[in-house]
PDB file of C-alpha atoms in Angstrom:
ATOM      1  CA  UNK A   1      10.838   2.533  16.554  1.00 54.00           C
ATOM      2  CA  UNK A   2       8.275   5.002  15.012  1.00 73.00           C
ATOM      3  CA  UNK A   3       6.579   4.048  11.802  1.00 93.00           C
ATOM      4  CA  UNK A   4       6.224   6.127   8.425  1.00 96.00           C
ATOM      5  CA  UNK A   5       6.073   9.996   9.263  1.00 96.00           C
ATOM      6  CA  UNK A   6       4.070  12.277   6.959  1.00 97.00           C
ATOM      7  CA  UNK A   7       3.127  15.929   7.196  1.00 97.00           C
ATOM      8  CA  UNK A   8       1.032  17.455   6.771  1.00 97.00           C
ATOM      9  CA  UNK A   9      -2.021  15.491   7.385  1.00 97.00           C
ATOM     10  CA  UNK A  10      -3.841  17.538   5.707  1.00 97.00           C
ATOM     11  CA  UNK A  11      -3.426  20.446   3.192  1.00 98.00           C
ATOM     12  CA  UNK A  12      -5.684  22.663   1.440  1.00 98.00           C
ATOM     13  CA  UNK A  13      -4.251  24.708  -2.089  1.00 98.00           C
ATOM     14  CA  UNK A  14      -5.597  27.088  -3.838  1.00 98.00           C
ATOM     15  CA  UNK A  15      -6.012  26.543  -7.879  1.00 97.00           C
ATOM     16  CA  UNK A  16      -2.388  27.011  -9.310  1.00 97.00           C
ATOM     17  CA  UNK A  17      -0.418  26.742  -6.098  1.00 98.00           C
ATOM     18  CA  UNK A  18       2.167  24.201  -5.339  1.00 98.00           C
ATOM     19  CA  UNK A  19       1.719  21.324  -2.836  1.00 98.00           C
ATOM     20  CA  UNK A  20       4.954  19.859  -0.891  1.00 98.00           C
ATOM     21  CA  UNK A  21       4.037  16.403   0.636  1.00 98.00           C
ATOM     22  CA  UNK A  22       6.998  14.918   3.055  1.00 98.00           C
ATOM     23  CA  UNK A  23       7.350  11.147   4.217  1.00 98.00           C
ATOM     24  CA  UNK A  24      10.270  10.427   6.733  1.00 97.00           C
ATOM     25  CA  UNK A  25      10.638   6.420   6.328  1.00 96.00           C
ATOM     26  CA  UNK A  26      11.007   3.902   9.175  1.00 95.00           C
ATOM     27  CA  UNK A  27      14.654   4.335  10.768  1.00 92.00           C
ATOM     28  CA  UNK A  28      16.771   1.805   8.353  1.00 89.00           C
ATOM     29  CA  UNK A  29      14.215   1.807   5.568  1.00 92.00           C
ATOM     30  CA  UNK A  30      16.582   2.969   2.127  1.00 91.00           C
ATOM     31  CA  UNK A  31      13.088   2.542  -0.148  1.00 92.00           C
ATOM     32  CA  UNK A  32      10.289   4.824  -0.542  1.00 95.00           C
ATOM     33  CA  UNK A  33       7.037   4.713  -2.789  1.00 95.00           C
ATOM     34  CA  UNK A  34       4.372   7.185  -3.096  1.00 96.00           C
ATOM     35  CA  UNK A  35       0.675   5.972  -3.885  1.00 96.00           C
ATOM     36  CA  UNK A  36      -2.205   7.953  -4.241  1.00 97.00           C
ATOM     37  CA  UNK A  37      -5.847   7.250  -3.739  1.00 95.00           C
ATOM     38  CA  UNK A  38      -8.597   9.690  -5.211  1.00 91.00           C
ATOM     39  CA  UNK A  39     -11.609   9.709  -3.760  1.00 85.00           C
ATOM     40  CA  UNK A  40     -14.148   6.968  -3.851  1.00 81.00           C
ATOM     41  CA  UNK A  41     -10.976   4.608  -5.643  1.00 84.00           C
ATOM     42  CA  UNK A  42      -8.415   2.140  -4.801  1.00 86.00           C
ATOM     43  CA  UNK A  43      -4.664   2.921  -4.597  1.00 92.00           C
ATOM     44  CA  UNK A  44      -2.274   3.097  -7.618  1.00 93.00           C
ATOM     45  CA  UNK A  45       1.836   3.417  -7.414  1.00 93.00           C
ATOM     46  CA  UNK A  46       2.851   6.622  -8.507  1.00 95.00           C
ATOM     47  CA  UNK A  47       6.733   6.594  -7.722  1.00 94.00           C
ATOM     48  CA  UNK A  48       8.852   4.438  -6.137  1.00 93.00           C
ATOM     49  CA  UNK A  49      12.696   5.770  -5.170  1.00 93.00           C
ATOM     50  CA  UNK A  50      15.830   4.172  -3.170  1.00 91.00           C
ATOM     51  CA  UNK A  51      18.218   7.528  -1.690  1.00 87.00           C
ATOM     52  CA  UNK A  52      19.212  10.110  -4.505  1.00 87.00           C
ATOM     53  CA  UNK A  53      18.087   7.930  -6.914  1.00 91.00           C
ATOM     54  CA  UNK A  54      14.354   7.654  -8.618  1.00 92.00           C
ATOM     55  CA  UNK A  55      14.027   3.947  -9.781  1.00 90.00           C
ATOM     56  CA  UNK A  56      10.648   3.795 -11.180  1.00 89.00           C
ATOM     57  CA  UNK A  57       8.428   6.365 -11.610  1.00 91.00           C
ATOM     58  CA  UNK A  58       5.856   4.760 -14.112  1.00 90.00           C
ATOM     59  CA  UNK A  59       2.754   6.008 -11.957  1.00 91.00           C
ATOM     60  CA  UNK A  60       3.754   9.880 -11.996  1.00 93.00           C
ATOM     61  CA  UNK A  61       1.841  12.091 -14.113  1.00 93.00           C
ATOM     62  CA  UNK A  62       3.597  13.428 -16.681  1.00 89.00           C
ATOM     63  CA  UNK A  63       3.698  17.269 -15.993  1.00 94.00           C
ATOM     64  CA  UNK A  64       3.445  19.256 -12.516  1.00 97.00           C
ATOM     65  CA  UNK A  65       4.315  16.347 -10.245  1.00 98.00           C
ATOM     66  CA  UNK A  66       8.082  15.072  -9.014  1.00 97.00           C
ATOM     67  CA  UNK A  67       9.641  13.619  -6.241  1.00 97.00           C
ATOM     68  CA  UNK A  68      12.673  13.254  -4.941  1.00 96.00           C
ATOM     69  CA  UNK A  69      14.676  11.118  -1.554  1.00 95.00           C
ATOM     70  CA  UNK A  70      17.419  12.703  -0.810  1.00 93.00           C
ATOM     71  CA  UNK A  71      20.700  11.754   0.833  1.00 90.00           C
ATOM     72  CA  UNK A  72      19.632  13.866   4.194  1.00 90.00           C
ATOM     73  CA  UNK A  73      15.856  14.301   5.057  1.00 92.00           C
ATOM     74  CA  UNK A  74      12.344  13.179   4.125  1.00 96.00           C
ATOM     75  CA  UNK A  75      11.176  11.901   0.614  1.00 97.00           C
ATOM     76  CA  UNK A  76       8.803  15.145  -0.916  1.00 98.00           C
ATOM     77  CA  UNK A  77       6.613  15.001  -3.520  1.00 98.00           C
ATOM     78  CA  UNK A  78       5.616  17.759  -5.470  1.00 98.00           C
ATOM     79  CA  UNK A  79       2.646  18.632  -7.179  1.00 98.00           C
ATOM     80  CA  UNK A  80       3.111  22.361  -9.186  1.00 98.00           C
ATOM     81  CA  UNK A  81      -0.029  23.919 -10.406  1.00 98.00           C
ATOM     82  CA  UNK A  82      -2.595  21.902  -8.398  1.00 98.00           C
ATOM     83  CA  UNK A  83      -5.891  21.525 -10.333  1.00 97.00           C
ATOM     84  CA  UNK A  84      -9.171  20.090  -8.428  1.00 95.00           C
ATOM     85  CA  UNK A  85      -8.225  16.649 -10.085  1.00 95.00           C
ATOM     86  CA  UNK A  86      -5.825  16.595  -8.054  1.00 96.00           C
ATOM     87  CA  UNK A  87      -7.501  16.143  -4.430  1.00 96.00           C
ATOM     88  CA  UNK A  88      -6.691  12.412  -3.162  1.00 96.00           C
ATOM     89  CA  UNK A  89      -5.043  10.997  -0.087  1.00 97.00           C
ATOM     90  CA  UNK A  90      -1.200  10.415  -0.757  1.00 98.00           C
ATOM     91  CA  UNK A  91       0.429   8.531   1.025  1.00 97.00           C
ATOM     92  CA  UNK A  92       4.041   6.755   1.762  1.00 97.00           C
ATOM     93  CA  UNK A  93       5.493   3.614   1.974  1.00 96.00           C
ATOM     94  CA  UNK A  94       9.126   2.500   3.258  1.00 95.00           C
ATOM     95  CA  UNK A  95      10.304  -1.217   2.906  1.00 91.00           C
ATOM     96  CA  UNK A  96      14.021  -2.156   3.550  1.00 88.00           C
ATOM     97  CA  UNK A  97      14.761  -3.455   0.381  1.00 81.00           C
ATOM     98  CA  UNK A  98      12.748  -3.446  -2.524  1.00 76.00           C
ATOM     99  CA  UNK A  99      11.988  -7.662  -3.031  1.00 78.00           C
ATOM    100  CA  UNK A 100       9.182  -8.661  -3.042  1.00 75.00           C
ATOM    101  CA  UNK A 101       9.747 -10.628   0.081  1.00 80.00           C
ATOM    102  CA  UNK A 102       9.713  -7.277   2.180  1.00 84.00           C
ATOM    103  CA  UNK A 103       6.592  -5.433   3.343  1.00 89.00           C
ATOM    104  CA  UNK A 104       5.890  -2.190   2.917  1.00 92.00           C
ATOM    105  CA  UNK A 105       4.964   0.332   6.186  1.00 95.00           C
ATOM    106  CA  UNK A 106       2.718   3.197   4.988  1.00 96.00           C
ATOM    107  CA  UNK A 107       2.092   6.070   6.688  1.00 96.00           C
ATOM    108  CA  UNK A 108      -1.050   7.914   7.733  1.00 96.00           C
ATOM    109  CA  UNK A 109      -1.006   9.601   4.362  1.00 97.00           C
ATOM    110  CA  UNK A 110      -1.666  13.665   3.441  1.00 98.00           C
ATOM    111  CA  UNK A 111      -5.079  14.740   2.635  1.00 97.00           C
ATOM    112  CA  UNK A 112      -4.528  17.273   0.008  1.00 97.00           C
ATOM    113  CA  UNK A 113      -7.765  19.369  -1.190  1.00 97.00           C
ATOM    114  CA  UNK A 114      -7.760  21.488  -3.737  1.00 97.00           C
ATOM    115  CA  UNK A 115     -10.194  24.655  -3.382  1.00 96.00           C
TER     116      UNK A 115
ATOM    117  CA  UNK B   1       2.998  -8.744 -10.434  1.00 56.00           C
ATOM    118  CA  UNK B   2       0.178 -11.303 -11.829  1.00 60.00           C
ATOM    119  CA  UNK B   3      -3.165 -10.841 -11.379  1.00 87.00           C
ATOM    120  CA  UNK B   4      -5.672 -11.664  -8.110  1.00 94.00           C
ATOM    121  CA  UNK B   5      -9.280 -12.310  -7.938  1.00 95.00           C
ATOM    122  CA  UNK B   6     -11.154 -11.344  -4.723  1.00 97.00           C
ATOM    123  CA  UNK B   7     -14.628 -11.321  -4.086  1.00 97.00           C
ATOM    124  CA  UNK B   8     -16.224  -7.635  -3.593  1.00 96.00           C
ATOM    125  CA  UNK B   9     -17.372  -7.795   0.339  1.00 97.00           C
ATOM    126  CA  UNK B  10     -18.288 -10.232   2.828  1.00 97.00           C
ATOM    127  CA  UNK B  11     -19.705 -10.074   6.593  1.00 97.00           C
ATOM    128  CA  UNK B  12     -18.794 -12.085   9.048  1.00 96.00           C
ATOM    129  CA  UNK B  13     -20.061 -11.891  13.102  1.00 96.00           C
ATOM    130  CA  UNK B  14     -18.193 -10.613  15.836  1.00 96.00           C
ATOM    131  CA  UNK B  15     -15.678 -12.966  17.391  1.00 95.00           C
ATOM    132  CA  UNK B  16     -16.096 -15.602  14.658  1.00 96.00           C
ATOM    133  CA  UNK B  17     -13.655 -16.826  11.983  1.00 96.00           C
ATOM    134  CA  UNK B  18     -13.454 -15.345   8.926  1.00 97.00           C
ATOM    135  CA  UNK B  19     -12.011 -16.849   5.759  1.00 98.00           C
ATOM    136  CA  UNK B  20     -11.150 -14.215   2.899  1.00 98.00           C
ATOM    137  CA  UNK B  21     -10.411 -16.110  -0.388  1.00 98.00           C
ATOM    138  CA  UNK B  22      -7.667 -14.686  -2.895  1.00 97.00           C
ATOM    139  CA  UNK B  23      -7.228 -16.734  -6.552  1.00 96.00           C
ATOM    140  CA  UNK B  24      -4.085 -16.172  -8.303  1.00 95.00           C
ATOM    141  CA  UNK B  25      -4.454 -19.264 -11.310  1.00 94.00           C
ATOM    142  CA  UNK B  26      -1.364 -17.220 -12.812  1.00 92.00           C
ATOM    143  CA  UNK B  27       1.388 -17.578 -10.021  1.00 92.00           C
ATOM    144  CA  UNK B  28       4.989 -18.138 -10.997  1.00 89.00           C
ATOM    145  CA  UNK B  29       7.633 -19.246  -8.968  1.00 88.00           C
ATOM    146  CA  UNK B  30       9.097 -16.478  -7.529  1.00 86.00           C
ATOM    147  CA  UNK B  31       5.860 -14.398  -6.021  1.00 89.00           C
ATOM    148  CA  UNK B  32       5.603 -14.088  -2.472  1.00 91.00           C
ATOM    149  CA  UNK B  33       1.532 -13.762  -1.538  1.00 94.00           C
ATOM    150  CA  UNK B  34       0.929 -10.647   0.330  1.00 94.00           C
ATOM    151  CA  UNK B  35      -1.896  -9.275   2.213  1.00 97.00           C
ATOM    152  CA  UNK B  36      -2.530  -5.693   3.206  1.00 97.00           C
ATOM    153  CA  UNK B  37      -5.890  -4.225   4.371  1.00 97.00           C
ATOM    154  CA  UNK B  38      -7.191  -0.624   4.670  1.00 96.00           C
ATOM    155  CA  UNK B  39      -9.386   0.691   7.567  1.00 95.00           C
ATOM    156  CA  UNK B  40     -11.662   3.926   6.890  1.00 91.00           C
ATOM    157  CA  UNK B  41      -9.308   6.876   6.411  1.00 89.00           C
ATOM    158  CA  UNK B  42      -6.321   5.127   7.126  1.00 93.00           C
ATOM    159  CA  UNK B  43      -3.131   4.212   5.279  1.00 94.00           C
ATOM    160  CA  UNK B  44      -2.524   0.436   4.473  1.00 95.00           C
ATOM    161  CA  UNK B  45      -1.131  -1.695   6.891  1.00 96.00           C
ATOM    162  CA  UNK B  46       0.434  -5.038   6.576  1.00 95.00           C
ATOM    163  CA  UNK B  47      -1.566  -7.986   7.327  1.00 97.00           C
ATOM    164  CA  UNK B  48       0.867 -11.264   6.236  1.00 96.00           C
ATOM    165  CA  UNK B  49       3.110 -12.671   3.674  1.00 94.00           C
ATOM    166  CA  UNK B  50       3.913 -16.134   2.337  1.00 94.00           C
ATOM    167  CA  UNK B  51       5.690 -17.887  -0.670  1.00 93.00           C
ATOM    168  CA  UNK B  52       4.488 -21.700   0.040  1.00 93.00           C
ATOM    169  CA  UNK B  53       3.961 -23.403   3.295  1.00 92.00           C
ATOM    170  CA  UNK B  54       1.503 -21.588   5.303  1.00 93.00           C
ATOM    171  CA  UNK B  55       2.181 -19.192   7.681  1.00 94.00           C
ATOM    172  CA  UNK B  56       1.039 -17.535  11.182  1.00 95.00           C
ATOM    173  CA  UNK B  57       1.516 -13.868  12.849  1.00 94.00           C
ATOM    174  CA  UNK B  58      -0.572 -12.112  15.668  1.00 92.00           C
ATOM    175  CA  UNK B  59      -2.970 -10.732  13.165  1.00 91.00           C
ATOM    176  CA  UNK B  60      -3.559 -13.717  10.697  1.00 96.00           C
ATOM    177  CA  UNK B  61      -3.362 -16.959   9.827  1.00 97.00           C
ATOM    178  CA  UNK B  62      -2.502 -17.538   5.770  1.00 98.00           C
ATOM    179  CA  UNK B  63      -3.144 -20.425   4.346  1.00 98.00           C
ATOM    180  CA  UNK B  64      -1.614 -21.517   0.166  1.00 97.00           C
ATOM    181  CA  UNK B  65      -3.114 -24.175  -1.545  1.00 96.00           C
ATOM    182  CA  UNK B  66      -0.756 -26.704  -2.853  1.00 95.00           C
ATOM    183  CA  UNK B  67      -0.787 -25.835  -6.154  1.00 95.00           C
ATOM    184  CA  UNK B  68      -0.361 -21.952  -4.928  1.00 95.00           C
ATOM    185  CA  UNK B  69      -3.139 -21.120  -7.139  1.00 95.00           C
ATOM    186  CA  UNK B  70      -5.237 -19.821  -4.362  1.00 96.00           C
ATOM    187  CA  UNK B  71      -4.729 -18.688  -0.573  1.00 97.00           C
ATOM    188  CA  UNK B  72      -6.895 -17.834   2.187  1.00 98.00           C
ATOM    189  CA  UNK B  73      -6.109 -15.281   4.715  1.00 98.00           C
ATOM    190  CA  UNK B  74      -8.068 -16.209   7.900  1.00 98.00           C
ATOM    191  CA  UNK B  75      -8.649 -14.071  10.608  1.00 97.00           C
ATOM    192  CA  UNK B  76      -9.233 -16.365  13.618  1.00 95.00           C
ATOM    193  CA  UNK B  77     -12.317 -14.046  15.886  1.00 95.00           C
ATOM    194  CA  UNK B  78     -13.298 -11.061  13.534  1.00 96.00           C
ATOM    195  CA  UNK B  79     -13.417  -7.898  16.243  1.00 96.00           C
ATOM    196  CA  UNK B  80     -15.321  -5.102  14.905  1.00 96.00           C
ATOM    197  CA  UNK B  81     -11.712  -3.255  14.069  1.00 95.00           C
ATOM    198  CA  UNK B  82     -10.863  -6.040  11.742  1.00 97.00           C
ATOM    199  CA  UNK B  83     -14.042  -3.769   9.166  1.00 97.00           C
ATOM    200  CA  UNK B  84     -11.446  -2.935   6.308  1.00 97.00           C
ATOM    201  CA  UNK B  85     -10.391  -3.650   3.118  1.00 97.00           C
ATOM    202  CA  UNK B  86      -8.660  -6.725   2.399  1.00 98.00           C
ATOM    203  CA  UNK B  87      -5.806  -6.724  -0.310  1.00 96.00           C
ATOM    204  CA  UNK B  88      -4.596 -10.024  -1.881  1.00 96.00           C
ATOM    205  CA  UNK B  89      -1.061  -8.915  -3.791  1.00 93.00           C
ATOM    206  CA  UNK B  90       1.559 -10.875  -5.198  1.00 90.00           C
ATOM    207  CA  UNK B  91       4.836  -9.690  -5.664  1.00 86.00           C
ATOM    208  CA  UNK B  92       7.857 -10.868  -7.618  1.00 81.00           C
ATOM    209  CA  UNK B  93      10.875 -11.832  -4.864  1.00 72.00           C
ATOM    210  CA  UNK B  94      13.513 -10.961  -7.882  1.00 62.00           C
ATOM    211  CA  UNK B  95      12.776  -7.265  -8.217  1.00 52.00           C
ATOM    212  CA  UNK B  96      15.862  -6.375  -6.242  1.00 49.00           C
ATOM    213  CA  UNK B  97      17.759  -9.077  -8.886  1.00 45.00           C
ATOM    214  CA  UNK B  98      16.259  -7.289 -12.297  1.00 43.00           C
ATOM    215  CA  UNK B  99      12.689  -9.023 -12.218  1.00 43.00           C
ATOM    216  CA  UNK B 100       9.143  -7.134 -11.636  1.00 45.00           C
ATOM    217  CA  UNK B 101       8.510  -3.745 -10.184  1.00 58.00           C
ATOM    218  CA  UNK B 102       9.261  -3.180  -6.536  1.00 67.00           C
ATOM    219  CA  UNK B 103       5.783  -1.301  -5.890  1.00 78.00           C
ATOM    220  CA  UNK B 104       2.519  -2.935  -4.739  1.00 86.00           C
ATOM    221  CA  UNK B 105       0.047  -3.289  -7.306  1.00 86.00           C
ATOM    222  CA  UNK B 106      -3.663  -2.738  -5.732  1.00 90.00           C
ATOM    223  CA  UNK B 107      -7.061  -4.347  -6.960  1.00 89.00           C
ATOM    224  CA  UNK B 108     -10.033  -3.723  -5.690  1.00 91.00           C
ATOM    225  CA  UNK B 109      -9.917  -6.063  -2.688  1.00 95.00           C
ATOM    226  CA  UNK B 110     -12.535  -7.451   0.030  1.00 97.00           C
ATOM    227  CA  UNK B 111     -14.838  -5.214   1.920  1.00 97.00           C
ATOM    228  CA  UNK B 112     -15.113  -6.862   5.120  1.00 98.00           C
ATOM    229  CA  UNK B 113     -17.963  -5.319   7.275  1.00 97.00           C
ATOM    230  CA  UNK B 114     -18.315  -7.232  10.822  1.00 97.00           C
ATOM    231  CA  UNK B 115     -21.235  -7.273  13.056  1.00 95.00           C
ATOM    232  CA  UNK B 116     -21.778  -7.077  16.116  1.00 93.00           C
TER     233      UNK B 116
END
């Protein structure tokens, strides 16, 4: 059974250009959450979703990034306009359910820099 | 989720135990005590999970105190792959049925640096 899939590994933009992050979840996993960890910091939620739907998405900055999970394919996240503040690891998370008596399977996360 | 207190780091040797303490005075009912840790440039992985009586896996050993106000993940011989981050969560079991958020909420954790 693989794990969490995510691609690329790492990505390098350009000032202004748009980053497309992709997370395939574990095979029967219906919940997905993004997290993000900047450099030299611990790891905060950005956006958790269940398929086709977007249930919280507290943790997203308000402008330039969205996400979406839907009914066919990988979870993306999108980040338009990447500024340098932006660099971080991102990475995914898949759970079966989304109690808190599940765990969560991340995956090896996407290195995005931002030149 | 409510709050945990962890120290900052803590060593251990090589192929000795290694007790990592997690306080959580502000438990309710319903959260589940998870641990996660973190190697160097990796994702998060799973470590263990428990609501009250203590529990075992392959990895860990995690112990609740009766009160559930503090739990103690022990690793039973530290290997120099167990260096990481250790993440002391607790997470509401009635998201799914309209309680907290579904996410995991991350502190700081436990730098765990084993030597050889």
């Amino acid at each position: 059974n693989a794990g969490v899939m995510q691609n690329p590994r790492h990505l390098v933009r350009r000032r202004g250009q748009e980053a497309r992050l992709r997370c395939s979840p574990m095979k029967g996993h219906s919940h997905v959450y993004w997290y993000r960890q900047l450099p030299e910091e611990g790891l905060k939620f950005m956006v958790y979703l269940q398929k086709e739907n977007i249930i919280d998405e507290s943790g997203m900055p308000k402008e330039r990034f969205s996400a979406e999970f839907p009914k066919e394919g990988p979870s993306i996240l999108r980040i338009q306009q990447v500024v340098r503040g932006d660099s971080a690891a991102y990475f995914c998370a898949s759970s079966p359910s989304g109690s808190g008596s599940d765990e969560q399977y991340f995956g090896p996360g996407t290195r995005l820099t931002v030149t | 989720d409510a709050k945990t207190t962890q120290p900052n780091s803590m060593e251990s040797n090589e192929e000795e135990p290694v007790h990592l303490p997690c306080n959580h005075s502000t438990i309710s009912g319903t959260d589940y005590i998870h641990w996660y840790r973190q190697l160097p440039s990796q994702g998060p992985e799973y470590v263990i999970h428990g609501l009250t009586s203590n529990v075992n896996n392959r990895m860990a050993s995690l112990a609740i105190a009766e009160d559930r106000k503090s739990s103690t993940l022990i690793l039973h011989r530290a290997t120099l792959r167990d260096a990481a981050v250790y993440y002391c969560i607790l997470r509401d079991v009635g998201w799914a049925y309209g309680g907290s958020q579904g996410n995991l909420i991350f502190g700081k954790g436990t730098k765990l640096s084993v030597k050889p």
